[in-house]
CSV table of C-alpha atoms in Angstrom, one decimal:
chain,number,residue,atom,x,y,z
D,21,MET,CA,132.7,95.7,129.3
D,22,PHE,CA,133.1,99.1,130.5
D,23,ASN,CA,133.0,102.9,128.7
D,24,LYS,CA,136.0,104.7,129.2
D,25,LYS,CA,134.6,107.9,128.7
D,26,TYR,CA,131.7,106.3,132.1
D,27,PRO,CA,134.1,103.6,133.5
D,28,GLY,CA,131.0,102.9,136.1
D,29,ASN,CA,128.6,102.1,133.6
D,30,PRO,CA,128.6,98.4,132.3
D,31,VAL,CA,128.2,98.2,128.2
D,32,SER,CA,126.7,95.2,126.6
D,33,LEU,CA,129.1,93.8,123.9
D,34,LEU,CA,125.7,93.7,121.8
D,35,GLU,CA,125.8,97.7,122.6
D,36,THR,CA,129.5,97.5,121.5
D,37,LEU,CA,129.2,96.5,118.2
D,38,VAL,CA,126.1,98.0,117.5
D,39,THR,CA,128.2,101.4,117.8
D,40,ARG,CA,130.7,100.0,115.8
D,41,TYR,CA,129.0,98.2,112.7
D,42,GLY,CA,125.6,99.3,113.6
D,43,ASP,CA,122.6,97.8,113.1
D,44,VAL,CA,121.9,97.1,110.1
D,45,ARG,CA,125.4,95.0,109.9
D,46,LEU,CA,125.3,94.1,112.8
D,47,ALA,CA,122.0,91.7,111.8
D,48,GLN,CA,123.7,90.6,108.3
D,49,ALA,CA,126.7,89.8,110.6
D,50,LEU,CA,125.1,87.2,112.8
D,51,VAL,CA,122.6,86.2,110.7
D,52,THR,CA,125.7,85.1,107.7
D,53,ALA,CA,127.6,83.7,111.2
D,54,LYS,CA,124.9,82.1,111.6
D,55,GLN,CA,124.6,80.8,108.0
D,56,GLN,CA,128.3,79.2,108.2
D,57,GLY,CA,127.7,77.8,112.1
D,58,ARG,CA,131.1,80.6,113.6
D,59,SER,CA,131.1,79.9,117.3
D,60,MET,CA,127.3,78.6,117.2
D,61,ASP,CA,126.8,80.0,121.3
D,62,ILE,CA,127.6,84.1,120.8
D,63,VAL,CA,126.0,84.1,117.3
D,64,GLU,CA,122.4,82.7,118.6
D,65,GLY,CA,123.1,84.7,122.3
D,66,LEU,CA,124.0,88.5,120.6
D,67,GLN,CA,120.9,87.7,117.8
D,68,SER,CA,118.8,86.8,121.0
D,69,LEU,CA,119.7,89.8,122.4
D,70,GLN,CA,119.5,92.0,119.1
D,71,LEU,CA,116.1,90.6,119.1
D,72,LYS,CA,114.6,91.8,122.5
D,73,TRP,CA,116.2,95.2,121.6
D,74,TRP,CA,114.7,95.4,118.9
D,75,LEU,CA,111.6,94.1,121.0
D,76,ASN,CA,112.6,97.3,123.1
D,77,SER,CA,112.6,99.7,120.8
D,78,GLN,CA,109.3,98.9,119.4
D,79,THR,CA,110.8,97.6,115.8
D,80,SER,CA,107.9,96.9,113.2
D,81,ALA,CA,108.3,93.8,110.8
D,82,ASP,CA,108.8,95.7,108.2
D,83,ASP,CA,112.0,97.8,109.2
D,84,VAL,CA,113.5,94.0,110.3
D,85,PHE,CA,113.2,92.8,106.8
D,86,LEU,CA,115.0,95.6,106.0
D,87,ARG,CA,117.4,95.6,108.4
D,88,LEU,CA,118.2,92.1,107.5
D,89,ASN,CA,118.8,93.0,104.2
D,90,PHE,CA,116.1,91.3,102.2
D,91,LYS,CA,115.3,93.1,99.3
D,92,LYS,CA,118.7,94.2,98.1
D,93,ASP,CA,119.7,90.1,98.5
D,94,GLY,CA,116.2,89.0,96.5
D,95,ILE,CA,117.3,85.6,97.9
D,96,LEU,CA,115.3,84.3,101.0
D,97,SER,CA,117.6,82.2,103.0
D,98,SER,CA,116.7,80.0,105.7
D,99,PRO,CA,118.2,81.8,108.7
D,100,LYS,CA,116.7,84.9,107.8
D,101,ILE,CA,113.4,83.4,106.6
D,102,ALA,CA,114.4,82.3,110.8
D,103,THR,CA,115.3,85.2,112.0
D,104,MET,CA,112.4,86.8,110.8
D,105,VAL,CA,110.1,84.6,111.8
D,106,ASN,CA,111.8,83.8,115.0
D,107,TYR,CA,111.2,88.1,115.0
D,108,ILE,CA,107.6,87.9,114.1
D,109,ASP,CA,106.4,85.5,116.8
D,110,GLN,CA,107.9,87.4,119.8
D,111,PHE,CA,106.8,90.7,117.9
D,112,ASN,CA,103.1,89.2,118.5
D,113,SER,CA,103.4,88.0,121.7
D,114,LYS,CA,105.0,90.9,123.1
D,115,PHE,CA,102.5,93.7,120.8
D,116,PRO,CA,99.0,90.9,120.5
D,117,ASP,CA,97.6,94.7,118.9
D,118,HIS,CA,99.5,95.0,116.1
D,119,GLN,CA,100.1,91.3,115.1
D,120,THR,CA,101.7,90.4,111.4
D,121,ASP,CA,102.7,87.4,109.2
D,122,LEU,CA,105.5,86.2,107.3
D,123,PHE,CA,103.8,86.7,104.2
D,124,THR,CA,102.2,89.8,104.6
D,125,THR,CA,106.1,91.2,105.9
D,126,LEU,CA,107.6,89.6,102.2
D,127,LYS,CA,104.7,91.0,100.4
D,128,SER,CA,105.3,94.6,102.2
D,129,GLY,CA,108.7,94.9,102.0
D,130,PHE,CA,109.3,93.0,97.9
D,131,GLY,CA,106.3,94.5,97.0
D,132,GLU,CA,103.9,92.6,95.4
D,133,GLY,CA,105.3,91.6,91.3
D,134,LYS,CA,109.0,90.9,93.5
D,135,PHE,CA,107.5,88.7,95.9
D,136,ALA,CA,105.5,87.0,93.3
D,137,ILE,CA,108.3,86.0,91.3
D,138,ILE,CA,109.7,84.9,94.4
D,139,ALA,CA,107.1,82.7,95.1
D,140,HIS,CA,106.7,81.1,91.8
D,141,SER,CA,110.6,80.6,92.4
D,142,ALA,CA,110.0,78.9,95.5
D,143,ARG,CA,107.4,76.4,94.2
D,144,ALA,CA,109.8,75.3,91.8
D,145,VAL,CA,112.9,74.1,94.1
D,146,ASP,CA,109.8,73.1,96.2
D,147,ASP,CA,110.9,75.2,98.8
D,148,PRO,CA,108.6,75.8,102.0
D,149,LEU,CA,107.4,79.3,101.1
D,150,ALA,CA,106.0,78.0,98.0
D,151,GLY,CA,102.3,78.2,99.5
D,152,PHE,CA,102.5,82.0,99.0
D,153,GLU,CA,102.0,82.2,95.8
D,154,HIS,CA,99.4,80.8,96.6
D,155,ASN,CA,98.2,83.0,99.2
D,156,LEU,CA,98.6,85.7,96.5
D,157,PHE,CA,96.4,84.0,93.9
D,158,GLN,CA,93.8,83.8,96.3
D,159,GLY,CA,94.5,87.9,97.1
D,160,TRP,CA,93.6,88.9,93.6
D,161,ILE,CA,90.8,86.8,92.8
D,162,LYS,CA,89.9,88.9,96.3
D,163,LYS,CA,90.4,91.7,94.4
D,164,LYS,CA,88.9,90.6,91.8
D,165,TYR,CA,92.3,91.0,89.4
D,166,SER,CA,92.2,89.0,86.3
D,167,PRO,CA,95.2,87.7,84.7
D,168,GLU,CA,95.7,91.1,82.5
D,169,ASP,CA,95.0,93.0,86.1
D,170,VAL,CA,97.4,91.0,87.4
D,171,LEU,CA,99.3,91.6,84.5
D,172,ARG,CA,99.0,95.6,85.0
D,173,LYS,CA,98.3,96.4,89.0
D,174,VAL,CA,100.8,93.9,90.0
D,175,PHE,CA,104.3,93.1,87.4
D,176,LYS,CA,103.4,97.0,86.1
D,177,ILE,CA,103.5,95.9,82.7
D,178,ASP,CA,101.1,97.6,79.2
D,179,LYS,CA,98.9,95.3,77.4
D,180,GLY,CA,100.8,96.6,74.4
D,181,LYS,CA,103.8,95.3,76.2
D,182,LEU,CA,102.8,91.4,77.6
D,183,PRO,CA,105.9,89.0,78.3
D,184,THR,CA,106.6,86.8,75.6
D,185,ASP,CA,108.2,84.5,77.7
D,186,GLY,CA,109.9,84.6,82.0
D,187,VAL,CA,109.1,84.3,84.8
D,188,GLU,CA,105.3,87.1,84.9
D,189,LYS,CA,104.6,84.7,82.2
D,190,SER,CA,104.4,81.2,83.7
D,191,ILE,CA,103.2,83.3,86.6
D,192,ILE,CA,99.8,84.7,84.6
D,193,ALA,CA,99.9,80.8,83.0
D,194,ALA,CA,99.8,79.3,87.2
D,195,TYR,CA,97.4,82.4,88.0
D,196,GLU,CA,94.9,81.5,85.1
D,197,PRO,CA,93.2,77.9,85.9
D,198,VAL,CA,93.4,79.1,90.5
D,199,TYR,CA,91.4,82.3,88.8
D,200,TYR,CA,88.9,80.9,85.9
D,201,ASP,CA,88.0,77.7,88.8
D,202,ALA,CA,86.6,80.7,91.3
D,203,LEU,CA,85.3,82.9,88.6
D,204,THR,CA,82.7,79.5,87.6
D,205,SER,CA,82.6,79.2,91.4
D,206,ASN,CA,81.5,82.1,92.0
D,207,LEU,CA,78.6,82.6,88.7
D,208,ALA,CA,77.7,79.3,89.6
D,209,HIS,CA,76.6,80.2,93.2
D,210,ARG,CA,75.2,83.7,92.0
D,211,VAL,CA,72.5,82.0,89.1
D,212,GLY,CA,71.6,78.7,91.8
D,213,PRO,CA,69.1,75.5,90.3
D,214,ARG,CA,66.4,76.4,88.8
D,215,ARG,CA,62.6,75.2,90.9
D,216,SER,CA,60.1,74.1,89.5
C-alpha cells in the first residue's frame, strides 16, 4: 500500500488499520476474529505485527492489558489470554531487566479484589487460571492478612458490613483454612521442640 500524500512511502496494512480504527479497537477486533476462526492466516499475521509494534514502542504489559479491554469485558477469554501470554513472553525476551508475568499483570489490571473474584470463579469451572487463587492466598499470607483483613483491604468491605453470602464470603471460606494452616505452621516453627 502507498500513502496518497506521500506516494513514494509504502504504508503497511497494520499502519493503515491502526490509523483508521485505532490501536485499541484493532487489538480487540483481532482477538474477536481469532475467536471466530475467520481468516486465521491474516489475523495471526496482523496480530504478530501488532505485538512487534508494541514491543518496538516498549508498551508495558499493563498497557496491553488495557488495549485488549479485559477490564471492560470482565472475563478472561482464552484468545485474549493467549495474546497476553504471547506478548508477555516476547516482552520478557526483549526486556529481561523488566520481567513480568500474567498473574502480576492481571492482578494489577483488574485490581486485587476483582481479580480474586475472577480467579475464584475460574476455580469453579476448572479453568487453568484457577491456580491464581492459590497465588493470591500466598500473597495475603505473606502480607499477614487475616480473613478479616482480606475483607477490609482487598474487598474494601467494612467490618460492620460483612457479607452473609456472595462470592467474597466464598473466597474467605476458601482462604480461612489456608490462613490458619499457615498460622499454625509458623507457630510450630517458632516454638520448636523443647530440649530436656
